Amino acid sequence: MQPLDALRTEYGISPYEVTRQWAALNEPKVPPKIKSAAHYVGICRRLNPALSKEAGVDGRLLAVGFNHFTPTDWVGGEFAAFLSFWTETQPKPNTVGSTWNALPETVFAIWRASPSVQRAMKMVPPNKWYMFVRDDKILRRNVRRSVPIARALKRASAQHVILTAHAARALGTLPPELQAYALMGQVVVTRTRTIDWERVAKMRDDLQTEHGPRLRLAIAAAGFNWSSQLPRHIREEMDRLGVGKFGKSREEALAAFLCPAYPNTTVERAARLALGDTPVQLSMGILTKKEAHEWLRDGWQDPLSWLVAKLAMPGVPRLRSVSIVRWLHEVQRRGAWAQLTKARTVHGPGGVVAEVRYIDRIDEIQDEDLVRWAKTLVEEAFAHAAERLGAAWQERMFHDHTPLAQPPKWKLYQNSMRVLNTPAELAAEGRDLQHCVGGYEYAVRSGQSVILGINVRGNRSTAELTPEGQVRQHRGLQNRDPHPWCQAVLDRFQKRNQIGGAP
C-alpha cells in the first residue's frame, strides 16, 4: 500500500490533509540563521565542547571565523590551523587583548593571506601588524615595503611610539642613531610630516664631523631612563672613548663629557644640550637666558625651586606658579617685601584676636589675582584673592537659611535688634557692613557666640555676645567703632535682660 493510501485508510485523513502533512514531513530542514558573533561562538562550542571557555579557549579567537566559515568547517579543522598560527606568531598567545599581540581579526586576515605575506609579517612585531591590514584586507603596498618598516619598528626608539606605515618606512632608511634622534619628543601618532627632516639632515652631517662620537653618545644617553643602571652599550662606548677621567662617578663623567660647560648638570640635560637644546628650553621657558645659565651652573634640579631660592628671603613657602614667583621678585626689587611680613591684627570669632602675615597666606594668591601682572601691589593682590574666594563662599551662604543654633530667650528691641542665626543672615550682615561676621558660622553653630544685628535710624552695628550675654566685640561699618546710638541700645538691652557687660 502506498504511503498516502495508508494515511487515508488507517488514520482517516482527507486527501488534502494527507498531501499537506506529507509535504511538511518531507520539507528540508533549514538551519537557523546566525545573527551575531556571540551566536556563532555558542554554536561552535556546542559542536565541539573542547572549545569551551572552561577549557581555556578565548571566545574572541573563535569569533573571527564569523561570516567566513560555517561552524562545522570552523571547528572541523580550520580553527585548529588558525590557533596554531596564533600561538606561533603572538608573544603572549594565552592573553588575548595584550598590547604585545595583534588583534585576532588582524591575525586572521594575515593567516588567510599568501605565504609570502606571512613571511613578511614575521619580520614585523605583532603589535604593529595593524599597519598592514585594513577592514580585514591586506594592504599590499605596505607589505611590499615591509623590510624598511620592520627595520624601523624593531629598534628600541620605536617601541613606545605609534607610527604610521609611511613614517616607519622613511625611518627605516635611517641609521639607528638618526632614527632615535628623529623620534625625540614625539608623544602622539608620528606621521612623516611631524618629523623635522631638516633637523635630522643637519644631525646626519654633524655625525660625520669630529663631534660625531660625542653626538652618538648624547643620542644614546638622551633616550635612556636614568632611574636604572647605566646600560652596557653606553658604558662600553664610554670606555672606548676614554670617558672616565671627569667627575667622580660614571654618570658625572658622562655629563661632563657631553657638556663641559655645565659639568654639574644631569646626564639627560647634558645630552640635550649636546644635541642642540638651549638652557632656556631645558627650563621649559620659565627662566631667562641669563637665569637659565646660572641655574645649570648651580646644578639645581627644578628651575622654579631655583627661582624661589633666588629670593633669599626666609619664610617663603613652596610655590608652583611662575607668575607668582616673578611677582615676588618684583615686590622684592621695589622694596615692598615688608608688606608681606608685616603682622596684621584680625578679629575672629569668640573674641579671638590674631596676628597674620601675608607671606603665610601666599598660597591663596592665584595667577588671576595679579591684575597688573608683576606690577600688582601687595594689598591689591590679596584684596582680589579675598574677593575671588569670598564670592564662591558667599554664593553658598546667601542661599542657606538653616538655623544654626537655638538662641537664648532674651527680650529684644524688635524695632532695632535681631538675632543673626542663619548663614544667609550672617553673610548679608558682613556684606552690608563690610566686615568678617560672615565667617562666624561655626562659632554660632557650636554655641560659642550669639550675633546681634543692631539698626538705630539707619545706623548699623554688629555685636558678638557669649551665651551668657557678655559682649565680646561690637563693631560698626568696616570694623569701626559703633555709633553711640547703637552702643546705647546694646547697653539698655543688657540691663533689660540682666546679663553681664564685657567679658
Coordinates of C-alpha atoms in Angstrom, one line a residue:
M1 CA 0.0 0.0 0.0
Q2 CA 1.2 3.5 -0.9
P3 CA 2.1 5.8 2.0
L4 CA -0.7 8.3 1.0
D5 CA -3.3 5.4 0.9
A6 CA -2.1 4.1 4.3
L7 CA -2.5 7.6 5.9
R8 CA -6.0 7.9 4.4
T9 CA -7.2 4.4 5.3
E10 CA -5.6 3.8 8.7
Y11 CA -5.9 7.4 10.1
G12 CA -9.0 8.6 8.3
I13 CA -7.3 11.8 7.0
S14 CA -8.7 13.5 3.9
P15 CA -6.7 13.5 0.7
Y16 CA -5.9 17.2 1.1
E17 CA -4.7 16.9 4.6
V18 CA -2.7 13.8 3.7
T19 CA -0.9 15.8 0.9
R20 CA -0.2 18.8 3.2
Q21 CA 1.2 16.8 6.1
W22 CA 3.2 14.6 3.8
A23 CA 4.8 17.7 2.2
A24 CA 5.6 19.1 5.7
L25 CA 7.3 15.8 6.7
N26 CA 9.5 15.9 3.6
E27 CA 10.3 19.6 3.7
P28 CA 14.1 20.1 4.0
K29 CA 15.3 21.4 7.4
V30 CA 16.8 24.9 7.1
P31 CA 19.3 25.7 9.9
P32 CA 18.6 28.9 11.8
K33 CA 20.5 32.0 10.5
I34 CA 23.5 33.0 12.7
K35 CA 22.8 36.6 13.6
S36 CA 25.9 37.6 15.6
A37 CA 29.4 36.6 16.5
A38 CA 28.3 35.6 20.0
H39 CA 25.7 33.3 18.5
Y40 CA 28.4 31.9 16.2
V41 CA 30.7 31.2 19.1
G42 CA 27.9 29.4 21.0
I43 CA 27.2 27.1 18.1
C44 CA 30.9 26.3 17.7
R45 CA 31.1 25.4 21.4
R46 CA 28.0 23.2 21.2
L47 CA 29.5 21.4 18.2
N48 CA 32.8 20.9 20.0
P49 CA 32.7 21.1 23.8
A50 CA 36.5 21.1 23.9
L51 CA 36.4 24.7 22.7
S52 CA 34.5 25.9 25.8
K53 CA 35.6 28.8 28.0
E54 CA 36.4 26.4 30.8
A55 CA 38.8 24.6 28.5
G56 CA 40.8 27.9 28.1
V57 CA 39.7 28.8 24.6
D58 CA 39.0 32.5 24.3
G59 CA 35.8 33.3 22.5
R60 CA 37.4 36.2 20.6
L61 CA 39.5 33.7 18.7
L62 CA 36.5 31.7 17.8
A63 CA 34.6 34.8 16.8
V64 CA 37.0 35.7 13.9
G65 CA 35.5 32.8 11.8
F66 CA 32.1 34.5 11.8
N67 CA 31.0 35.4 8.2
H68 CA 34.0 33.5 6.8
F69 CA 33.5 29.8 7.8
T70 CA 30.5 27.7 8.7
P71 CA 30.6 26.5 12.3
T72 CA 31.1 22.9 11.1
D73 CA 34.0 23.8 8.9
W74 CA 35.5 26.1 11.5
V75 CA 35.5 23.6 14.4
G76 CA 36.3 20.7 12.0
G77 CA 39.9 21.8 11.4
E78 CA 40.2 25.4 10.3
F79 CA 40.2 26.8 13.8
A80 CA 42.9 24.4 14.8
A81 CA 45.1 25.7 12.0
F82 CA 44.4 29.3 12.9
L83 CA 45.1 28.6 16.6
S84 CA 48.4 27.1 15.7
F85 CA 49.3 30.2 13.7
W86 CA 48.2 32.5 16.5
T87 CA 50.3 30.5 19.1
E88 CA 53.3 30.6 16.8
T89 CA 53.3 34.3 16.0
Q90 CA 52.0 36.1 19.1
P91 CA 54.3 37.0 22.0
K92 CA 51.6 36.3 24.6
P93 CA 49.2 33.8 22.9
N94 CA 47.3 33.0 26.2
T95 CA 46.4 36.6 26.8
V96 CA 44.1 37.8 24.0
G97 CA 44.0 41.6 24.0
S98 CA 47.5 42.1 25.3
T99 CA 49.3 45.1 23.9
W100 CA 52.1 42.8 22.8
N101 CA 49.8 41.0 20.5
A102 CA 47.9 41.9 17.3
L103 CA 44.1 41.9 17.3
P104 CA 42.6 38.5 16.5
E105 CA 40.9 39.9 13.4
T106 CA 44.3 41.2 12.1
V107 CA 46.0 37.8 12.7
F108 CA 43.1 36.1 11.0
A109 CA 43.5 38.2 7.9
I110 CA 47.2 37.5 7.7
W111 CA 46.6 33.8 8.3
R112 CA 44.3 33.7 5.3
A113 CA 46.9 35.6 3.1
S114 CA 49.5 34.1 1.0
P115 CA 52.7 32.5 2.4
S116 CA 54.8 35.5 1.1
V117 CA 52.6 37.9 3.2
Q118 CA 53.0 35.7 6.2
R119 CA 56.8 35.6 5.8
A120 CA 56.9 39.4 5.5
M121 CA 54.7 39.8 8.6
K122 CA 57.0 37.6 10.7
M123 CA 59.7 40.3 10.3
V124 CA 57.4 42.9 12.0
P125 CA 56.5 43.0 15.7
P126 CA 52.9 41.6 16.0
N127 CA 51.6 44.7 17.8
K128 CA 52.4 46.7 14.7
W129 CA 50.5 44.4 12.3
Y130 CA 47.7 46.9 12.2
M131 CA 49.8 48.8 9.6
F132 CA 49.2 46.0 7.0
V133 CA 45.5 45.2 7.5
R134 CA 42.5 47.5 7.0
D135 CA 38.9 46.2 7.0
D136 CA 40.1 42.6 7.0
K137 CA 42.1 43.3 3.8
I138 CA 45.8 43.1 3.3
L139 CA 47.4 46.5 2.3
R140 CA 49.7 45.1 -0.4
R141 CA 51.6 48.4 -0.8
N142 CA 52.7 48.3 2.8
V143 CA 53.6 44.6 2.5
R144 CA 56.0 45.4 -0.3
R145 CA 57.7 47.9 1.9
S146 CA 57.8 45.6 4.9
V147 CA 61.7 45.4 5.0
P148 CA 62.3 49.1 5.9
I149 CA 59.2 49.2 8.0
A150 CA 60.3 46.2 10.0
R151 CA 63.8 47.7 10.4
A152 CA 62.3 50.9 11.9
L153 CA 59.8 49.1 14.2
K154 CA 62.3 46.6 15.7
R155 CA 64.6 49.4 17.0
A156 CA 64.3 50.4 20.6
S157 CA 63.4 54.0 19.8
A158 CA 60.1 52.9 18.1
Q159 CA 58.9 50.5 20.8
H160 CA 56.7 53.0 22.6
V161 CA 55.8 55.3 19.7
I162 CA 52.8 55.0 17.4
L163 CA 53.9 55.2 13.8
T164 CA 52.2 55.3 10.5
A165 CA 53.4 52.9 7.9
H166 CA 54.8 55.7 5.7
A167 CA 56.7 57.2 8.6
A168 CA 58.1 53.8 9.6
R169 CA 59.2 53.2 6.0
A170 CA 61.1 56.6 6.0
L171 CA 62.6 56.0 9.4
G172 CA 63.8 52.5 8.3
T173 CA 66.1 54.1 5.8
L174 CA 68.0 55.9 8.5
P175 CA 70.8 54.6 10.8
P176 CA 69.6 53.6 14.3
E177 CA 71.0 56.7 16.0
L178 CA 69.3 59.1 13.5
Q179 CA 66.0 57.3 14.0
A180 CA 66.3 57.8 17.7
Y181 CA 67.1 61.4 17.2
A182 CA 64.2 61.9 14.8
L183 CA 61.7 60.4 17.3
M184 CA 62.8 62.5 20.2
G185 CA 59.9 64.5 21.6
Q186 CA 57.3 62.6 19.6
V187 CA 54.4 61.9 22.0
V188 CA 51.4 61.4 19.7
V189 CA 50.9 59.5 16.5
T190 CA 54.0 60.1 14.5
R191 CA 53.5 60.9 10.8
T192 CA 56.0 61.7 8.2
R193 CA 55.1 65.4 8.2
T194 CA 55.5 65.6 12.0
I195 CA 59.2 64.8 11.8
D196 CA 61.7 67.6 11.3
W197 CA 63.6 66.2 8.4
E198 CA 65.8 69.3 8.1
R199 CA 66.9 68.8 11.7
V200 CA 67.6 65.2 11.0
A201 CA 69.6 66.0 7.9
K202 CA 71.7 68.5 9.9
M203 CA 72.4 65.9 12.5
R204 CA 73.4 63.4 9.8
D205 CA 76.0 65.9 8.6
D206 CA 77.2 66.6 12.2
L207 CA 77.7 62.9 12.8
Q208 CA 80.3 62.9 10.1
T209 CA 82.4 65.6 11.8
E210 CA 84.9 65.3 14.7
H211 CA 82.0 65.7 17.1
G212 CA 80.3 62.6 15.8
P213 CA 81.3 60.3 18.8
R214 CA 80.1 62.8 21.3
L215 CA 76.8 63.2 19.5
R216 CA 76.2 59.5 19.1
L217 CA 76.8 59.1 22.8
A218 CA 74.4 62.0 23.5
I219 CA 71.7 60.4 21.4
A220 CA 72.0 57.2 23.3
A221 CA 72.0 59.0 26.7
A222 CA 69.1 61.2 25.8
G223 CA 66.8 58.2 25.2
F224 CA 67.8 56.3 28.3
N225 CA 65.7 56.0 31.5
W226 CA 68.0 57.2 34.2
S227 CA 66.1 55.7 37.1
S228 CA 68.0 52.4 36.4
Q229 CA 71.7 51.5 36.0
L230 CA 73.8 52.8 33.2
P231 CA 73.3 50.4 30.2
R232 CA 76.1 48.3 29.0
H233 CA 76.3 49.7 25.5
I234 CA 76.8 53.3 26.9
R235 CA 79.5 52.0 29.3
E236 CA 81.3 50.3 26.5
E237 CA 81.2 53.4 24.4
M238 CA 82.5 55.5 27.3
D239 CA 85.4 53.1 27.7
R240 CA 86.2 53.1 24.0
L241 CA 86.2 56.9 24.0
G242 CA 88.2 57.1 27.3
V243 CA 85.4 58.9 29.2
G244 CA 86.0 58.5 32.9
K245 CA 88.6 61.0 33.9
F246 CA 86.0 63.6 34.5
G247 CA 83.9 63.7 37.7
K248 CA 83.5 61.1 40.5
S249 CA 81.1 58.6 39.0
R250 CA 80.3 57.3 35.6
E251 CA 77.2 59.5 35.4
E252 CA 79.1 62.6 36.4
A253 CA 81.9 61.7 33.9
L254 CA 79.4 61.2 31.1
A255 CA 77.6 64.5 31.9
A256 CA 81.0 66.4 31.9
F257 CA 82.0 64.8 28.6
L258 CA 78.7 65.6 26.9
C259 CA 78.5 69.2 28.1
P260 CA 81.8 70.5 29.5
A261 CA 80.2 74.0 30.0
Y262 CA 77.9 72.6 32.7
P263 CA 79.6 69.7 34.5
N264 CA 77.3 69.8 37.4
T265 CA 74.1 69.1 35.4
T266 CA 72.4 65.8 34.9
V267 CA 73.2 63.3 32.1
E268 CA 69.8 63.8 30.5
R269 CA 70.2 67.6 30.4
A270 CA 73.9 67.4 29.2
A271 CA 72.7 65.1 26.4
R272 CA 70.0 67.5 25.3
L273 CA 72.4 70.4 25.4
A274 CA 74.9 68.5 23.3
L275 CA 72.1 67.8 20.8
G276 CA 71.3 71.5 20.4
D277 CA 68.7 72.4 23.0
T278 CA 69.3 75.7 24.8
P279 CA 69.3 76.3 28.5
V280 CA 66.0 78.2 28.2
Q281 CA 64.4 75.2 26.5
L282 CA 65.6 73.0 29.3
S283 CA 63.9 75.3 31.9
M284 CA 60.7 74.9 29.9
G285 CA 60.7 78.6 29.2
I286 CA 60.5 79.5 32.9
L287 CA 63.9 81.3 33.1
T288 CA 65.5 84.0 31.0
K289 CA 68.7 83.2 29.2
K290 CA 70.9 84.6 32.0
E291 CA 68.9 82.8 34.7
A292 CA 68.9 79.5 32.8
H293 CA 72.7 79.8 32.6
E294 CA 73.0 80.3 36.3
W295 CA 70.5 77.5 37.1
L296 CA 72.5 74.9 35.1
R297 CA 75.8 76.2 36.5
D298 CA 74.4 75.8 40.1
G299 CA 73.2 72.2 39.4
W300 CA 69.6 72.6 40.6
Q301 CA 67.0 70.1 39.5
D302 CA 63.9 72.2 39.4
P303 CA 64.1 75.7 37.7
L304 CA 61.2 77.0 39.7
S305 CA 62.7 76.0 43.1
W306 CA 65.9 77.7 42.0
L307 CA 64.0 80.9 41.2
V308 CA 62.3 80.8 44.6
A309 CA 65.7 80.3 46.3
K310 CA 67.0 83.4 44.5
L311 CA 64.6 85.5 46.6
A312 CA 66.9 84.8 49.5
M313 CA 64.1 85.6 51.9
P314 CA 63.1 83.4 54.9
G315 CA 59.6 82.1 55.3
V316 CA 58.8 81.7 51.6
P317 CA 56.6 78.6 51.1
R318 CA 56.8 76.1 48.2
L319 CA 55.3 77.8 45.1
R320 CA 54.1 76.2 41.9
S321 CA 53.3 79.3 39.8
V322 CA 55.9 81.0 37.8
S323 CA 53.9 84.2 37.6
I324 CA 53.6 84.4 41.4
V325 CA 57.4 83.9 41.8
R326 CA 58.1 86.6 39.3
W327 CA 55.7 88.9 41.2
L328 CA 57.5 88.2 44.5
H329 CA 60.8 89.1 42.7
E330 CA 59.3 92.4 41.6
V331 CA 57.9 93.0 45.1
Q332 CA 61.4 92.5 46.5
R333 CA 63.0 94.7 43.8
R334 CA 60.8 97.7 44.6
G335 CA 61.4 97.3 48.3
A336 CA 57.9 96.3 49.3
W337 CA 58.8 93.0 51.0
A338 CA 57.9 94.4 54.4
Q339 CA 54.2 94.5 53.3
L340 CA 54.3 90.7 53.1
T341 CA 55.9 90.2 56.5
K342 CA 54.0 92.9 58.4
A343 CA 51.8 91.5 61.2
R344 CA 48.2 92.5 60.8
T345 CA 45.5 92.2 63.6
V346 CA 42.4 90.2 62.7
H347 CA 39.4 89.9 65.0
G348 CA 38.0 86.4 64.9
P349 CA 35.0 84.5 66.4
G350 CA 34.8 84.2 70.2
G351 CA 36.7 87.4 70.7
V352 CA 39.9 85.9 69.4
V353 CA 42.4 88.5 68.1
A354 CA 45.0 87.0 65.8
E355 CA 48.0 88.4 64.0
V356 CA 48.6 87.2 60.5
R357 CA 51.2 87.9 57.8
Y358 CA 50.5 87.9 54.1
I359 CA 53.6 85.8 53.4
D360 CA 52.0 83.0 55.4
R361 CA 48.9 83.2 53.2
I362 CA 50.7 83.4 49.9
D363 CA 49.2 80.1 48.7
E364 CA 45.8 82.0 48.5
I365 CA 47.1 84.0 45.6
Q366 CA 46.4 82.7 42.1
D367 CA 47.7 84.0 38.7
E368 CA 44.3 85.7 38.1
D369 CA 44.8 87.8 41.3
L370 CA 47.8 89.6 39.7
V371 CA 45.6 92.1 37.9
R372 CA 48.6 94.1 36.7
W373 CA 51.0 91.1 36.5
A374 CA 54.3 91.7 38.2
K375 CA 53.4 95.4 38.9
T376 CA 50.4 94.4 41.1
L377 CA 50.6 95.9 44.6
V378 CA 50.6 93.5 47.6
E379 CA 47.4 94.9 49.0
E380 CA 45.8 94.8 45.6
A381 CA 46.6 91.1 45.0
F382 CA 45.3 90.0 48.4
A383 CA 42.2 92.1 48.1
H384 CA 41.4 90.4 44.7
A385 CA 42.1 87.0 46.2
A386 CA 39.8 87.6 49.1
E387 CA 37.1 88.8 46.7
R388 CA 37.5 85.8 44.5
L389 CA 37.4 83.3 47.4
G390 CA 34.6 85.1 49.1
A391 CA 32.4 85.2 46.0
A392 CA 32.1 81.4 45.9
W393 CA 31.7 81.2 49.7
Q394 CA 29.1 83.9 49.8
E395 CA 27.1 82.3 47.0
R396 CA 26.6 79.3 49.2
M397 CA 26.0 81.2 52.3
F398 CA 23.3 83.5 50.8
H399 CA 21.2 80.5 49.9
D400 CA 21.4 78.7 53.2
H401 CA 18.6 79.7 55.6
T402 CA 19.1 76.8 58.0
P403 CA 19.0 77.9 61.7
L404 CA 22.4 77.4 63.2
A405 CA 21.5 77.1 66.9
Q406 CA 18.8 77.8 69.5
P407 CA 19.3 81.4 70.6
P408 CA 18.9 82.4 74.2
K409 CA 15.5 83.6 75.3
W410 CA 16.4 87.3 75.6
K411 CA 14.0 90.2 75.3
L412 CA 15.0 92.1 72.2
Y413 CA 14.1 95.6 71.0
Q414 CA 12.2 94.4 67.9
N415 CA 12.5 97.7 66.0
S416 CA 16.2 97.9 66.4
M417 CA 17.7 94.4 67.1
R418 CA 17.6 90.9 65.7
V419 CA 19.5 87.7 66.2
L420 CA 21.6 86.6 63.2
N421 CA 21.1 82.8 63.3
T422 CA 21.4 81.6 59.7
P423 CA 24.4 81.6 57.3
A424 CA 22.4 83.8 54.9
E425 CA 21.8 86.4 57.7
L426 CA 25.5 86.4 58.7
A427 CA 26.6 86.7 55.1
A428 CA 24.2 89.6 54.4
E429 CA 25.4 91.4 57.5
G430 CA 29.0 91.0 56.6
R431 CA 28.3 92.3 53.1
D432 CA 26.3 95.3 54.2
L433 CA 28.7 96.4 57.0
Q434 CA 31.9 95.2 55.1
H435 CA 33.4 93.2 57.9
C436 CA 34.0 89.5 58.6
V437 CA 31.0 88.4 60.6
G438 CA 30.0 86.1 57.7
G439 CA 32.8 83.8 58.8
Y440 CA 31.3 83.3 62.3
E441 CA 29.1 80.4 61.1
Y442 CA 31.0 77.8 63.1
A443 CA 31.1 79.9 66.3
V444 CA 27.3 80.3 66.2
R445 CA 26.7 76.7 65.2
S446 CA 28.8 75.4 68.1
G447 CA 27.1 77.7 70.6
Q448 CA 30.2 79.8 71.3
S449 CA 28.7 83.0 70.2
V450 CA 25.4 84.9 69.7
I451 CA 25.4 87.5 66.9
L452 CA 23.1 90.5 67.2
G453 CA 22.4 92.9 64.3
I454 CA 21.6 96.5 65.5
N455 CA 19.9 99.2 63.4
V456 CA 19.0 102.5 65.0
R457 CA 17.6 105.0 62.5
G458 CA 19.9 103.7 59.7
N459 CA 23.0 103.5 61.9
R460 CA 24.0 99.8 62.0
S461 CA 26.4 97.7 64.0
T462 CA 27.0 94.1 64.9
A463 CA 27.6 92.7 68.3
E464 CA 29.1 89.3 69.3
L465 CA 28.0 88.1 72.7
T466 CA 28.6 85.0 74.7
P467 CA 25.7 82.7 75.5
E468 CA 25.7 84.3 79.0
G469 CA 25.3 87.8 77.5
Q470 CA 28.8 89.2 77.8
V471 CA 29.9 91.4 74.9
R472 CA 33.0 90.1 73.1
Q473 CA 33.1 92.8 70.4
H474 CA 30.8 95.4 69.0
R475 CA 31.7 96.8 65.5
G476 CA 30.2 99.3 63.1
L477 CA 30.7 99.8 59.4
Q478 CA 34.1 98.5 58.2
N479 CA 35.1 97.3 61.7
R480 CA 34.9 100.9 63.1
D481 CA 33.6 101.8 66.5
P482 CA 29.8 101.6 66.6
H483 CA 27.6 104.7 66.5
P484 CA 26.7 105.9 70.0
W485 CA 23.0 105.2 69.5
C486 CA 23.8 101.6 68.7
Q487 CA 26.0 101.3 71.8
A488 CA 23.2 102.8 73.9
V489 CA 20.7 100.3 72.6
L490 CA 23.1 97.4 73.4
D491 CA 23.6 98.8 76.9
R492 CA 19.9 99.1 77.5
F493 CA 19.4 95.5 76.1
Q494 CA 21.8 94.1 78.7
K495 CA 20.2 95.9 81.6
R496 CA 16.8 94.8 80.4
N497 CA 17.8 91.1 80.4
Q498 CA 20.1 91.5 83.4
I499 CA 23.1 90.0 81.6
G500 CA 26.8 90.8 82.0
G501 CA 28.8 93.5 80.4
A502 CA 32.2 93.0 78.8
P503 CA 33.8 89.6 79.5

